[in-house]
Amino acid sequence: AFIDFRFTWDKKKIEPFLYGNSGLLFGVKSLDENTKLFINAGGGIKYRIDDSFALSLGAGLLLQMGTSRASFLNIKAGVSYKLNRY
């Protein structure tokens, strides 16, 4: 389960963004020992191909906290498609 926020301040062909995700990682074998809270924050750019398609590339820092702590640098790449409303 997680929450995802994204903030964009320039609506052009190439637009920078900041993002933040947070949620819970549930442990299957033991909920008490393996369940962790995660926080992921970073930034990136989104390139609009047309009104429906866009490519994005971002980097961030992922923190996991529970019975132990871990941190990771991550890179996210994606393709987005927006349905046209009629």
PDB file of N, CA, C and O in Angstrom:
ATOM      1  N   ALA A   1       0.845  -1.175   0.000  1.00  0.00           N
ATOM      2  CA  ALA A   1       0.000   0.000   0.000  1.00  0.00           C
ATOM      3  C   ALA A   1       0.887   1.233   0.000  1.00  0.00           C
ATOM      4  O   ALA A   1       1.876   1.269   0.722  1.00  0.00           O
ATOM      5  N   PHE A   2       0.571   2.223  -0.843  1.00  0.00           N
ATOM      6  CA  PHE A   2       1.414   3.417  -0.898  1.00  0.00           C
ATOM      7  C   PHE A   2       0.640   4.619  -1.391  1.00  0.00           C
ATOM      8  O   PHE A   2      -0.442   4.509  -1.952  1.00  0.00           O
ATOM      9  N   ILE A   3       1.237   5.797  -1.193  1.00  0.00           N
ATOM     10  CA  ILE A   3       0.721   7.071  -1.682  1.00  0.00           C
ATOM     11  C   ILE A   3       1.786   7.669  -2.586  1.00  0.00           C
ATOM     12  O   ILE A   3       2.978   7.592  -2.280  1.00  0.00           O
ATOM     13  N   ASP A   4       1.391   8.246  -3.707  1.00  0.00           N
ATOM     14  CA  ASP A   4       2.334   8.813  -4.674  1.00  0.00           C
ATOM     15  C   ASP A   4       1.950  10.259  -4.967  1.00  0.00           C
ATOM     16  O   ASP A   4       0.800  10.536  -5.290  1.00  0.00           O
ATOM     17  N   PHE A   5       2.914  11.169  -4.832  1.00  0.00           N
ATOM     18  CA  PHE A   5       2.710  12.583  -5.164  1.00  0.00           C
ATOM     19  C   PHE A   5       3.710  12.989  -6.235  1.00  0.00           C
ATOM     20  O   PHE A   5       4.862  12.559  -6.218  1.00  0.00           O
ATOM     21  N   ARG A   6       3.270  13.844  -7.153  1.00  0.00           N
ATOM     22  CA  ARG A   6       4.175  14.378  -8.173  1.00  0.00           C
ATOM     23  C   ARG A   6       3.837  15.849  -8.375  1.00  0.00           C
ATOM     24  O   ARG A   6       2.677  16.211  -8.511  1.00  0.00           O
ATOM     25  N   PHE A   7       4.858  16.695  -8.420  1.00  0.00           N
ATOM     26  CA  PHE A   7       4.683  18.142  -8.601  1.00  0.00           C
ATOM     27  C   PHE A   7       5.422  18.566  -9.857  1.00  0.00           C
ATOM     28  O   PHE A   7       6.616  18.310 -10.002  1.00  0.00           O
ATOM     29  N   THR A   8       4.709  19.193 -10.782  1.00  0.00           N
ATOM     30  CA  THR A   8       5.283  19.699 -12.030  1.00  0.00           C
ATOM     31  C   THR A   8       5.005  21.192 -12.097  1.00  0.00           C
ATOM     32  O   THR A   8       3.904  21.638 -11.808  1.00  0.00           O
ATOM     33  N   TRP A   9       6.001  21.976 -12.475  1.00  0.00           N
ATOM     34  CA  TRP A   9       5.804  23.427 -12.487  1.00  0.00           C
ATOM     35  C   TRP A   9       5.953  24.050 -13.859  1.00  0.00           C
ATOM     36  O   TRP A   9       5.785  25.237 -13.996  1.00  0.00           O
ATOM     37  N   ASP A  10       6.204  23.289 -14.900  1.00  0.00           N
ATOM     38  CA  ASP A  10       6.391  23.860 -16.227  1.00  0.00           C
ATOM     39  C   ASP A  10       5.728  22.946 -17.250  1.00  0.00           C
ATOM     40  O   ASP A  10       6.252  21.894 -17.571  1.00  0.00           O
ATOM     41  N   LYS A  11       4.565  23.311 -17.761  1.00  0.00           N
ATOM     42  CA  LYS A  11       3.807  22.482 -18.695  1.00  0.00           C
ATOM     43  C   LYS A  11       4.258  22.751 -20.134  1.00  0.00           C
ATOM     44  O   LYS A  11       3.613  23.461 -20.883  1.00  0.00           O
ATOM     45  N   LYS A  12       5.409  22.197 -20.489  1.00  0.00           N
ATOM     46  CA  LYS A  12       5.948  22.339 -21.844  1.00  0.00           C
ATOM     47  C   LYS A  12       6.296  20.966 -22.380  1.00  0.00           C
ATOM     48  O   LYS A  12       5.971  19.954 -21.782  1.00  0.00           O
ATOM     49  N   LYS A  13       6.985  20.920 -23.517  1.00  0.00           N
ATOM     50  CA  LYS A  13       7.378  19.644 -24.114  1.00  0.00           C
ATOM     51  C   LYS A  13       8.310  18.869 -23.193  1.00  0.00           C
ATOM     52  O   LYS A  13       8.183  17.670 -23.033  1.00  0.00           O
ATOM     53  N   ILE A  14       9.257  19.561 -22.556  1.00  0.00           N
ATOM     54  CA  ILE A  14      10.131  18.956 -21.546  1.00  0.00           C
ATOM     55  C   ILE A  14       9.811  19.629 -20.216  1.00  0.00           C
ATOM     56  O   ILE A  14       9.943  20.840 -20.087  1.00  0.00           O
ATOM     57  N   GLU A  15       9.348  18.853 -19.245  1.00  0.00           N
ATOM     58  CA  GLU A  15       8.952  19.443 -17.968  1.00  0.00           C
ATOM     59  C   GLU A  15       9.641  18.729 -16.796  1.00  0.00           C
ATOM     60  O   GLU A  15       9.632  17.508 -16.715  1.00  0.00           O
ATOM     61  N   PRO A  16      10.255  19.491 -15.906  1.00  0.00           N
ATOM     62  CA  PRO A  16      10.857  18.899 -14.713  1.00  0.00           C
ATOM     63  C   PRO A  16       9.764  18.566 -13.690  1.00  0.00           C
ATOM     64  O   PRO A  16       8.683  19.152 -13.702  1.00  0.00           O
ATOM     65  N   PHE A  17      10.058  17.600 -12.802  1.00  0.00           N
ATOM     66  CA  PHE A  17       9.105  17.249 -11.748  1.00  0.00           C
ATOM     67  C   PHE A  17       9.840  16.781 -10.499  1.00  0.00           C
ATOM     68  O   PHE A  17      10.997  16.369 -10.558  1.00  0.00           O
ATOM     69  N   LEU A  18       9.153  16.888  -9.375  1.00  0.00           N
ATOM     70  CA  LEU A  18       9.589  16.322  -8.098  1.00  0.00           C
ATOM     71  C   LEU A  18       8.556  15.276  -7.705  1.00  0.00           C
ATOM     72  O   LEU A  18       7.372  15.448  -7.958  1.00  0.00           O
ATOM     73  N   TYR A  19       9.008  14.176  -7.102  1.00  0.00           N
ATOM     74  CA  TYR A  19       8.057  13.152  -6.689  1.00  0.00           C
ATOM     75  C   TYR A  19       8.352  12.661  -5.283  1.00  0.00           C
ATOM     76  O   TYR A  19       9.452  12.825  -4.773  1.00  0.00           O
ATOM     77  N   GLY A  20       7.349  12.079  -4.680  1.00  0.00           N
ATOM     78  CA  GLY A  20       7.479  11.472  -3.366  1.00  0.00           C
ATOM     79  C   GLY A  20       6.499  10.327  -3.222  1.00  0.00           C
ATOM     80  O   GLY A  20       5.338  10.445  -3.598  1.00  0.00           O
ATOM     81  N   ASN A  21       6.993   9.199  -2.745  1.00  0.00           N
ATOM     82  CA  ASN A  21       6.175   8.019  -2.488  1.00  0.00           C
ATOM     83  C   ASN A  21       6.381   7.612  -1.039  1.00  0.00           C
ATOM     84  O   ASN A  21       7.479   7.739  -0.506  1.00  0.00           O
ATOM     85  N   SER A  22       5.360   7.074  -0.429  1.00  0.00           N
ATOM     86  CA  SER A  22       5.487   6.555   0.922  1.00  0.00           C
ATOM     87  C   SER A  22       4.466   5.451   1.107  1.00  0.00           C
ATOM     88  O   SER A  22       3.401   5.478   0.493  1.00  0.00           O
ATOM     89  N   GLY A  23       4.801   4.470   1.942  1.00  0.00           N
ATOM     90  CA  GLY A  23       3.851   3.396   2.174  1.00  0.00           C
ATOM     91  C   GLY A  23       4.415   2.320   3.060  1.00  0.00           C
ATOM     92  O   GLY A  23       5.426   2.514   3.742  1.00  0.00           O
ATOM     93  N   LEU A  24       3.758   1.175   3.029  1.00  0.00           N
ATOM     94  CA  LEU A  24       4.154   0.028   3.842  1.00  0.00           C
ATOM     95  C   LEU A  24       4.501  -1.149   2.958  1.00  0.00           C
ATOM     96  O   LEU A  24       3.807  -1.429   1.981  1.00  0.00           O
ATOM     97  N   LEU A  25       5.581  -1.848   3.319  1.00  0.00           N
ATOM     98  CA  LEU A  25       5.947  -3.114   2.697  1.00  0.00           C
ATOM     99  C   LEU A  25       5.555  -4.200   3.688  1.00  0.00           C
ATOM    100  O   LEU A  25       6.083  -4.251   4.796  1.00  0.00           O
ATOM    101  N   PHE A  26       4.610  -5.039   3.318  1.00  0.00           N
ATOM    102  CA  PHE A  26       4.122  -6.067   4.228  1.00  0.00           C
ATOM    103  C   PHE A  26       4.958  -7.325   4.105  1.00  0.00           C
ATOM    104  O   PHE A  26       5.192  -7.823   3.007  1.00  0.00           O
ATOM    105  N   GLY A  27       5.408  -7.864   5.246  1.00  0.00           N
ATOM    106  CA  GLY A  27       6.155  -9.121   5.267  1.00  0.00           C
ATOM    107  C   GLY A  27       5.192 -10.288   5.215  1.00  0.00           C
ATOM    108  O   GLY A  27       4.254 -10.370   6.004  1.00  0.00           O
ATOM    109  N   VAL A  28       5.405 -11.231   4.313  1.00  0.00           N
ATOM    110  CA  VAL A  28       4.495 -12.358   4.130  1.00  0.00           C
ATOM    111  C   VAL A  28       4.662 -13.390   5.249  1.00  0.00           C
ATOM    112  O   VAL A  28       3.689 -13.875   5.798  1.00  0.00           O
ATOM    113  N   LYS A  29       5.902 -13.702   5.611  1.00  0.00           N
ATOM    114  CA  LYS A  29       6.139 -14.745   6.617  1.00  0.00           C
ATOM    115  C   LYS A  29       5.845 -14.274   8.035  1.00  0.00           C
ATOM    116  O   LYS A  29       5.309 -15.013   8.840  1.00  0.00           O
ATOM    117  N   SER A  30       6.226 -13.029   8.346  1.00  0.00           N
ATOM    118  CA  SER A  30       6.009 -12.508   9.690  1.00  0.00           C
ATOM    119  C   SER A  30       5.694 -11.023   9.596  1.00  0.00           C
ATOM    120  O   SER A  30       6.574 -10.215   9.288  1.00  0.00           O
ATOM    121  N   LEU A  31       4.456 -10.652   9.865  1.00  0.00           N
ATOM    122  CA  LEU A  31       4.069  -9.247   9.760  1.00  0.00           C
ATOM    123  C   LEU A  31       4.820  -8.375  10.755  1.00  0.00           C
ATOM    124  O   LEU A  31       5.161  -7.235  10.461  1.00  0.00           O
ATOM    125  N   ASP A  32       5.092  -8.867  11.944  1.00  0.00           N
ATOM    126  CA  ASP A  32       5.793  -8.077  12.963  1.00  0.00           C
ATOM    127  C   ASP A  32       7.240  -7.791  12.586  1.00  0.00           C
ATOM    128  O   ASP A  32       7.734  -6.684  12.752  1.00  0.00           O
ATOM    129  N   GLU A  33       7.951  -8.793  12.088  1.00  0.00           N
ATOM    130  CA  GLU A  33       9.382  -8.644  11.819  1.00  0.00           C
ATOM    131  C   GLU A  33       9.698  -8.107  10.427  1.00  0.00           C
ATOM    132  O   GLU A  33      10.684  -7.417  10.235  1.00  0.00           O
ATOM    133  N   ASN A  34       8.891  -8.424   9.442  1.00  0.00           N
ATOM    134  CA  ASN A  34       9.230  -8.109   8.055  1.00  0.00           C
ATOM    135  C   ASN A  34       8.486  -6.914   7.472  1.00  0.00           C
ATOM    136  O   ASN A  34       8.762  -6.513   6.350  1.00  0.00           O
ATOM    137  N   THR A  35       7.515  -6.340   8.168  1.00  0.00           N
ATOM    138  CA  THR A  35       6.792  -5.180   7.658  1.00  0.00           C
ATOM    139  C   THR A  35       7.645  -3.926   7.861  1.00  0.00           C
ATOM    140  O   THR A  35       8.204  -3.718   8.928  1.00  0.00           O
ATOM    141  N   LYS A  36       7.756  -3.105   6.810  1.00  0.00           N
ATOM    142  CA  LYS A  36       8.606  -1.905   6.850  1.00  0.00           C
ATOM    143  C   LYS A  36       7.874  -0.709   6.264  1.00  0.00           C
ATOM    144  O   LYS A  36       7.001  -0.853   5.420  1.00  0.00           O
ATOM    145  N   LEU A  37       8.245   0.460   6.737  1.00  0.00           N
ATOM    146  CA  LEU A  37       7.782   1.723   6.180  1.00  0.00           C
ATOM    147  C   LEU A  37       8.803   2.152   5.134  1.00  0.00           C
ATOM    148  O   LEU A  37      10.015   2.018   5.358  1.00  0.00           O
ATOM    149  N   PHE A  38       8.346   2.625   3.972  1.00  0.00           N
ATOM    150  CA  PHE A  38       9.292   3.141   2.990  1.00  0.00           C
ATOM    151  C   PHE A  38       8.944   4.565   2.602  1.00  0.00           C
ATOM    152  O   PHE A  38       7.785   4.962   2.594  1.00  0.00           O
ATOM    153  N   ILE A  39       9.976   5.327   2.297  1.00  0.00           N
ATOM    154  CA  ILE A  39       9.861   6.707   1.813  1.00  0.00           C
ATOM    155  C   ILE A  39      10.789   6.830   0.619  1.00  0.00           C
ATOM    156  O   ILE A  39      11.955   6.450   0.700  1.00  0.00           O
ATOM    157  N   ASN A  40      10.274   7.340  -0.480  1.00  0.00           N
ATOM    158  CA  ASN A  40      11.063   7.494  -1.701  1.00  0.00           C
ATOM    159  C   ASN A  40      10.828   8.904  -2.236  1.00  0.00           C
ATOM    160  O   ASN A  40       9.698   9.279  -2.508  1.00  0.00           O
ATOM    161  N   ALA A  41      11.887   9.686  -2.374  1.00  0.00           N
ATOM    162  CA  ALA A  41      11.768  11.058  -2.889  1.00  0.00           C
ATOM    163  C   ALA A  41      12.826  11.294  -3.946  1.00  0.00           C
ATOM    164  O   ALA A  41      13.923  10.728  -3.889  1.00  0.00           O
ATOM    165  N   GLY A  42      12.498  12.130  -4.935  1.00  0.00           N
ATOM    166  CA  GLY A  42      13.455  12.424  -5.988  1.00  0.00           C
ATOM    167  C   GLY A  42      12.902  13.412  -6.997  1.00  0.00           C
ATOM    168  O   GLY A  42      11.920  14.106  -6.749  1.00  0.00           O
ATOM    169  N   GLY A  43      13.527  13.446  -8.152  1.00  0.00           N
ATOM    170  CA  GLY A  43      13.118  14.353  -9.211  1.00  0.00           C
ATOM    171  C   GLY A  43      13.476  13.784 -10.561  1.00  0.00           C
ATOM    172  O   GLY A  43      14.142  12.753 -10.663  1.00  0.00           O
ATOM    173  N   GLY A  44      13.027  14.462 -11.617  1.00  0.00           N
ATOM    174  CA  GLY A  44      13.315  13.987 -12.955  1.00  0.00           C
ATOM    175  C   GLY A  44      12.752  14.907 -14.015  1.00  0.00           C
ATOM    176  O   GLY A  44      12.360  16.042 -13.737  1.00  0.00           O
ATOM    177  N   ILE A  45      12.695  14.377 -15.235  1.00  0.00           N
ATOM    178  CA  ILE A  45      12.142  15.122 -16.361  1.00  0.00           C
ATOM    179  C   ILE A  45      11.135  14.245 -17.101  1.00  0.00           C
ATOM    180  O   ILE A  45      11.241  13.022 -17.111  1.00  0.00           O
ATOM    181  N   LYS A  46      10.158  14.914 -17.693  1.00  0.00           N
ATOM    182  CA  LYS A  46       9.150  14.248 -18.504  1.00  0.00           C
ATOM    183  C   LYS A  46       9.175  14.876 -19.884  1.00  0.00           C
ATOM    184  O   LYS A  46       9.164  16.105 -20.012  1.00  0.00           O
ATOM    185  N   TYR A  47       9.243  14.055 -20.920  1.00  0.00           N
ATOM    186  CA  TYR A  47       9.283  14.514 -22.309  1.00  0.00           C
ATOM    187  C   TYR A  47       7.978  14.115 -22.982  1.00  0.00           C
ATOM    188  O   TYR A  47       7.670  12.932 -23.116  1.00  0.00           O
ATOM    189  N   ARG A  48       7.203  15.117 -23.396  1.00  0.00           N
ATOM    190  CA  ARG A  48       5.917  14.854 -24.062  1.00  0.00           C
ATOM    191  C   ARG A  48       6.153  14.587 -25.548  1.00  0.00           C
ATOM    192  O   ARG A  48       6.681  15.428 -26.264  1.00  0.00           O
ATOM    193  N   ILE A  49       5.720  13.422 -25.993  1.00  0.00           N
ATOM    194  CA  ILE A  49       5.809  13.084 -27.415  1.00  0.00           C
ATOM    195  C   ILE A  49       4.636  13.707 -28.156  1.00  0.00           C
ATOM    196  O   ILE A  49       4.796  14.312 -29.202  1.00  0.00           O
ATOM    197  N   ASP A  50       3.433  13.566 -27.616  1.00  0.00           N
ATOM    198  CA  ASP A  50       2.233  14.227 -28.132  1.00  0.00           C
ATOM    199  C   ASP A  50       1.258  14.379 -26.971  1.00  0.00           C
ATOM    200  O   ASP A  50       1.649  14.239 -25.820  1.00  0.00           O
ATOM    201  N   ASP A  51      -0.016  14.655 -27.246  1.00  0.00           N
ATOM    202  CA  ASP A  51      -0.992  14.865 -26.171  1.00  0.00           C
ATOM    203  C   ASP A  51      -1.282  13.595 -25.376  1.00  0.00           C
ATOM    204  O   ASP A  51      -1.761  13.668 -24.250  1.00  0.00           O
ATOM    205  N   SER A  52      -0.999  12.421 -25.946  1.00  0.00           N
ATOM    206  CA  SER A  52      -1.319  11.167 -25.273  1.00  0.00           C
ATOM    207  C   SER A  52      -0.106  10.464 -24.663  1.00  0.00           C
ATOM    208  O   SER A  52      -0.234   9.781 -23.657  1.00  0.00           O
ATOM    209  N   PHE A  53       1.068  10.571 -25.302  1.00  0.00           N
ATOM    210  CA  PHE A  53       2.246   9.820 -24.858  1.00  0.00           C
ATOM    211  C   PHE A  53       3.327  10.725 -24.279  1.00  0.00           C
ATOM    212  O   PHE A  53       3.534  11.840 -24.753  1.00  0.00           O
ATOM    213  N   ALA A  54       4.032  10.194 -23.268  1.00  0.00           N
ATOM    214  CA  ALA A  54       5.161  10.903 -22.670  1.00  0.00           C
ATOM    215  C   ALA A  54       6.168   9.890 -22.135  1.00  0.00           C
ATOM    216  O   ALA A  54       5.810   8.763 -21.771  1.00  0.00           O
ATOM    217  N   LEU A  55       7.438  10.271 -22.123  1.00  0.00           N
ATOM    218  CA  LEU A  55       8.525   9.478 -21.541  1.00  0.00           C
ATOM    219  C   LEU A  55       9.015  10.198 -20.299  1.00  0.00           C
ATOM    220  O   LEU A  55       9.049  11.427 -20.270  1.00  0.00           O
ATOM    221  N   SER A  56       9.407   9.456 -19.270  1.00  0.00           N
ATOM    222  CA  SER A  56       9.932  10.101 -18.070  1.00  0.00           C
ATOM    223  C   SER A  56      11.167   9.366 -17.577  1.00  0.00           C
ATOM    224  O   SER A  56      11.318   8.158 -17.767  1.00  0.00           O
ATOM    225  N   LEU A  57      12.054  10.128 -16.933  1.00  0.00           N
ATOM    226  CA  LEU A  57      13.272   9.593 -16.344  1.00  0.00           C
ATOM    227  C   LEU A  57      13.520  10.355 -15.053  1.00  0.00           C
ATOM    228  O   LEU A  57      13.492  11.592 -15.041  1.00  0.00           O
ATOM    229  N   GLY A  58      13.729   9.624 -13.971  1.00  0.00           N
ATOM    230  CA  GLY A  58      13.932  10.263 -12.673  1.00  0.00           C
ATOM    231  C   GLY A  58      14.902   9.477 -11.811  1.00  0.00           C
ATOM    232  O   GLY A  58      15.181   8.307 -12.068  1.00  0.00           O
ATOM    233  N   ALA A  59      15.400  10.126 -10.770  1.00  0.00           N
ATOM    234  CA  ALA A  59      16.292   9.493  -9.807  1.00  0.00           C
ATOM    235  C   ALA A  59      15.893   9.935  -8.411  1.00  0.00           C
ATOM    236  O   ALA A  59      15.361  11.028  -8.228  1.00  0.00           O
ATOM    237  N   GLY A  60      16.135   9.068  -7.432  1.00  0.00           N
ATOM    238  CA  GLY A  60      15.744   9.411  -6.075  1.00  0.00           C
ATOM    239  C   GLY A  60      16.444   8.567  -5.034  1.00  0.00           C
ATOM    240  O   GLY A  60      17.298   7.743  -5.339  1.00  0.00           O
ATOM    241  N   LEU A  61      16.039   8.776  -3.793  1.00  0.00           N
ATOM    242  CA  LEU A  61      16.569   8.047  -2.648  1.00  0.00           C
ATOM    243  C   LEU A  61      15.419   7.306  -1.983  1.00  0.00           C
ATOM    244  O   LEU A  61      14.389   7.904  -1.656  1.00  0.00           O
ATOM    245  N   LEU A  62      15.577   5.999  -1.797  1.00  0.00           N
ATOM    246  CA  LEU A  62      14.575   5.156  -1.167  1.00  0.00           C
ATOM    247  C   LEU A  62      15.078   4.744   0.210  1.00  0.00           C
ATOM    248  O   LEU A  62      16.190   4.226   0.335  1.00  0.00           O
ATOM    249  N   LEU A  63      14.282   5.001   1.244  1.00  0.00           N
ATOM    250  CA  LEU A  63      14.601   4.602   2.610  1.00  0.00           C
ATOM    251  C   LEU A  63      13.579   3.589   3.082  1.00  0.00           C
ATOM    252  O   LEU A  63      12.375   3.790   2.898  1.00  0.00           O
ATOM    253  N   GLN A  64      14.058   2.487   3.706  1.00  0.00           N
ATOM    254  CA  GLN A  64      13.188   1.486   4.304  1.00  0.00           C
ATOM    255  C   GLN A  64      13.484   1.428   5.793  1.00  0.00           C
ATOM    256  O   GLN A  64      14.645   1.317   6.192  1.00  0.00           O
ATOM    257  N   MET A  65      12.440   1.480   6.611  1.00  0.00           N
ATOM    258  CA  MET A  65      12.612   1.464   8.064  1.00  0.00           C
ATOM    259  C   MET A  65      11.675   0.442   8.675  1.00  0.00           C
ATOM    260  O   MET A  65      10.516   0.361   8.305  1.00  0.00           O
ATOM    261  N   GLY A  66      12.199  -0.335   9.590  1.00  0.00           N
ATOM    262  CA  GLY A  66      11.433  -1.346  10.315  1.00  0.00           C
ATOM    263  C   GLY A  66      12.334  -1.861  11.424  1.00  0.00           C
ATOM    264  O   GLY A  66      12.919  -1.083  12.168  1.00  0.00           O
ATOM    265  N   THR A  67      12.464  -3.187  11.508  1.00  0.00           N
ATOM    266  CA  THR A  67      13.400  -3.742  12.484  1.00  0.00           C
ATOM    267  C   THR A  67      14.843  -3.445  12.086  1.00  0.00           C
ATOM    268  O   THR A  67      15.733  -3.443  12.918  1.00  0.00           O
ATOM    269  N   SER A  68      15.064  -3.195  10.809  1.00  0.00           N
ATOM    270  CA  SER A  68      16.372  -2.758  10.307  1.00  0.00           C
ATOM    271  C   SER A  68      16.140  -1.609   9.330  1.00  0.00           C
ATOM    272  O   SER A  68      15.024  -1.377   8.885  1.00  0.00           O
ATOM    273  N   ARG A  69      17.202  -0.893   9.006  1.00  0.00           N
ATOM    274  CA  ARG A  69      17.106   0.220   8.053  1.00  0.00           C
ATOM    275  C   ARG A  69      17.969  -0.057   6.835  1.00  0.00           C
ATOM    276  O   ARG A  69      19.014  -0.675   6.935  1.00  0.00           O
ATOM    277  N   ALA A  70      17.509   0.436   5.692  1.00  0.00           N
ATOM    278  CA  ALA A  70      18.268   0.313   4.452  1.00  0.00           C
ATOM    279  C   ALA A  70      17.958   1.531   3.594  1.00  0.00           C
ATOM    280  O   ALA A  70      16.868   2.103   3.675  1.00  0.00           O
ATOM    281  N   SER A  71      18.923   1.939   2.777  1.00  0.00           N
ATOM    282  CA  SER A  71      18.693   3.042   1.841  1.00  0.00           C
ATOM    283  C   SER A  71      19.285   2.686   0.490  1.00  0.00           C
ATOM    284  O   SER A  71      20.291   1.978   0.404  1.00  0.00           O
ATOM    285  N   PHE A  72      18.638   3.169  -0.557  1.00  0.00           N
ATOM    286  CA  PHE A  72      19.021   2.841  -1.925  1.00  0.00           C
ATOM    287  C   PHE A  72      18.890   4.073  -2.813  1.00  0.00           C
ATOM    288  O   PHE A  72      17.968   4.858  -2.642  1.00  0.00           O
ATOM    289  N   LEU A  73      19.783   4.229  -3.765  1.00  0.00           N
ATOM    290  CA  LEU A  73      19.593   5.185  -4.851  1.00  0.00           C
ATOM    291  C   LEU A  73      18.831   4.445  -5.935  1.00  0.00           C
ATOM    292  O   LEU A  73      19.129   3.286  -6.233  1.00  0.00           O
ATOM    293  N   ASN A  74      17.823   5.085  -6.522  1.00  0.00           N
ATOM    294  CA  ASN A  74      17.064   4.404  -7.561  1.00  0.00           C
ATOM    295  C   ASN A  74      16.883   5.296  -8.774  1.00  0.00           C
ATOM    296  O   ASN A  74      16.947   6.515  -8.692  1.00  0.00           O
ATOM    297  N   ILE A  75      16.684   4.640  -9.896  1.00  0.00           N
ATOM    298  CA  ILE A  75      16.415   5.313 -11.170  1.00  0.00           C
ATOM    299  C   ILE A  75      15.115   4.747 -11.708  1.00  0.00           C
ATOM    300  O   ILE A  75      14.915   3.527 -11.723  1.00  0.00           O
ATOM    301  N   LYS A  76      14.222   5.648 -12.119  1.00  0.00           N
ATOM    302  CA  LYS A  76      12.925   5.236 -12.657  1.00  0.00           C
ATOM    303  C   LYS A  76      12.790   5.750 -14.087  1.00  0.00           C
ATOM    304  O   LYS A  76      13.036   6.918 -14.353  1.00  0.00           O
ATOM    305  N   ALA A  77      12.393   4.869 -14.980  1.00  0.00           N
ATOM    306  CA  ALA A  77      12.120   5.242 -16.367  1.00  0.00           C
ATOM    307  C   ALA A  77      10.730   4.728 -16.705  1.00  0.00           C
ATOM    308  O   ALA A  77      10.324   3.660 -16.237  1.00  0.00           O
ATOM    309  N   GLY A  78       9.992   5.490 -17.487  1.00  0.00           N
ATOM    310  CA  GLY A  78       8.646   5.051 -17.802  1.00  0.00           C
ATOM    311  C   GLY A  78       8.048   5.693 -19.027  1.00  0.00           C
ATOM    312  O   GLY A  78       8.577   6.662 -19.570  1.00  0.00           O
ATOM    313  N   VAL A  79       6.949   5.117 -19.446  1.00  0.00           N
ATOM    314  CA  VAL A  79       6.140   5.614 -20.556  1.00  0.00           C
ATOM    315  C   VAL A  79       4.741   5.812 -20.011  1.00  0.00           C
ATOM    316  O   VAL A  79       4.216   4.963 -19.303  1.00  0.00           O
ATOM    317  N   SER A  80       4.132   6.953 -20.288  1.00  0.00           N
ATOM    318  CA  SER A  80       2.769   7.190 -19.834  1.00  0.00           C
ATOM    319  C   SER A  80       1.849   7.426 -21.034  1.00  0.00           C
ATOM    320  O   SER A  80       2.257   7.991 -22.037  1.00  0.00           O
ATOM    321  N   TYR A  81       0.629   6.959 -20.877  1.00  0.00           N
ATOM    322  CA  TYR A  81      -0.401   7.124 -21.890  1.00  0.00           C
ATOM    323  C   TYR A  81      -1.631   7.714 -21.234  1.00  0.00           C
ATOM    324  O   TYR A  81      -2.101   7.217 -20.208  1.00  0.00           O
ATOM    325  N   LYS A  82      -2.151   8.798 -21.778  1.00  0.00           N
ATOM    326  CA  LYS A  82      -3.335   9.446 -21.244  1.00  0.00           C
ATOM    327  C   LYS A  82      -4.486   9.255 -22.222  1.00  0.00           C
ATOM    328  O   LYS A  82      -4.372   9.589 -23.400  1.00  0.00           O
ATOM    329  N   LEU A  83      -5.586   8.688 -21.722  1.00  0.00           N
ATOM    330  CA  LEU A  83      -6.770   8.502 -22.555  1.00  0.00           C
ATOM    331  C   LEU A  83      -7.396   9.846 -22.859  1.00  0.00           C
ATOM    332  O   LEU A  83      -7.460  10.722 -22.002  1.00  0.00           O
ATOM    333  N   ASN A  84      -7.838  10.017 -24.086  1.00  0.00           N
ATOM    334  CA  ASN A  84      -8.543  11.253 -24.471  1.00  0.00           C
ATOM    335  C   ASN A  84      -9.971  11.181 -23.972  1.00  0.00           C
ATOM    336  O   ASN A  84     -10.646  10.165 -24.098  1.00  0.00           O
ATOM    337  N   ARG A  85     -10.455  12.286 -23.403  1.00  0.00           N
ATOM    338  CA  ARG A  85     -11.847  12.346 -22.954  1.00  0.00           C
ATOM    339  C   ARG A  85     -12.712  12.886 -24.070  1.00  0.00           C
ATOM    340  O   ARG A  85     -12.390  13.852 -24.732  1.00  0.00           O
ATOM    341  N   TYR A  86     -13.857  12.209 -24.269  1.00  0.00           N
ATOM    342  CA  TYR A  86     -14.791  12.652 -25.319  1.00  0.00           C
ATOM    343  C   TYR A  86     -15.997  13.276 -24.705  1.00  0.00           C
ATOM    344  O   TYR A  86     -16.483  12.963 -23.718  1.00  0.00           O
TER     345      TYR A  86
END
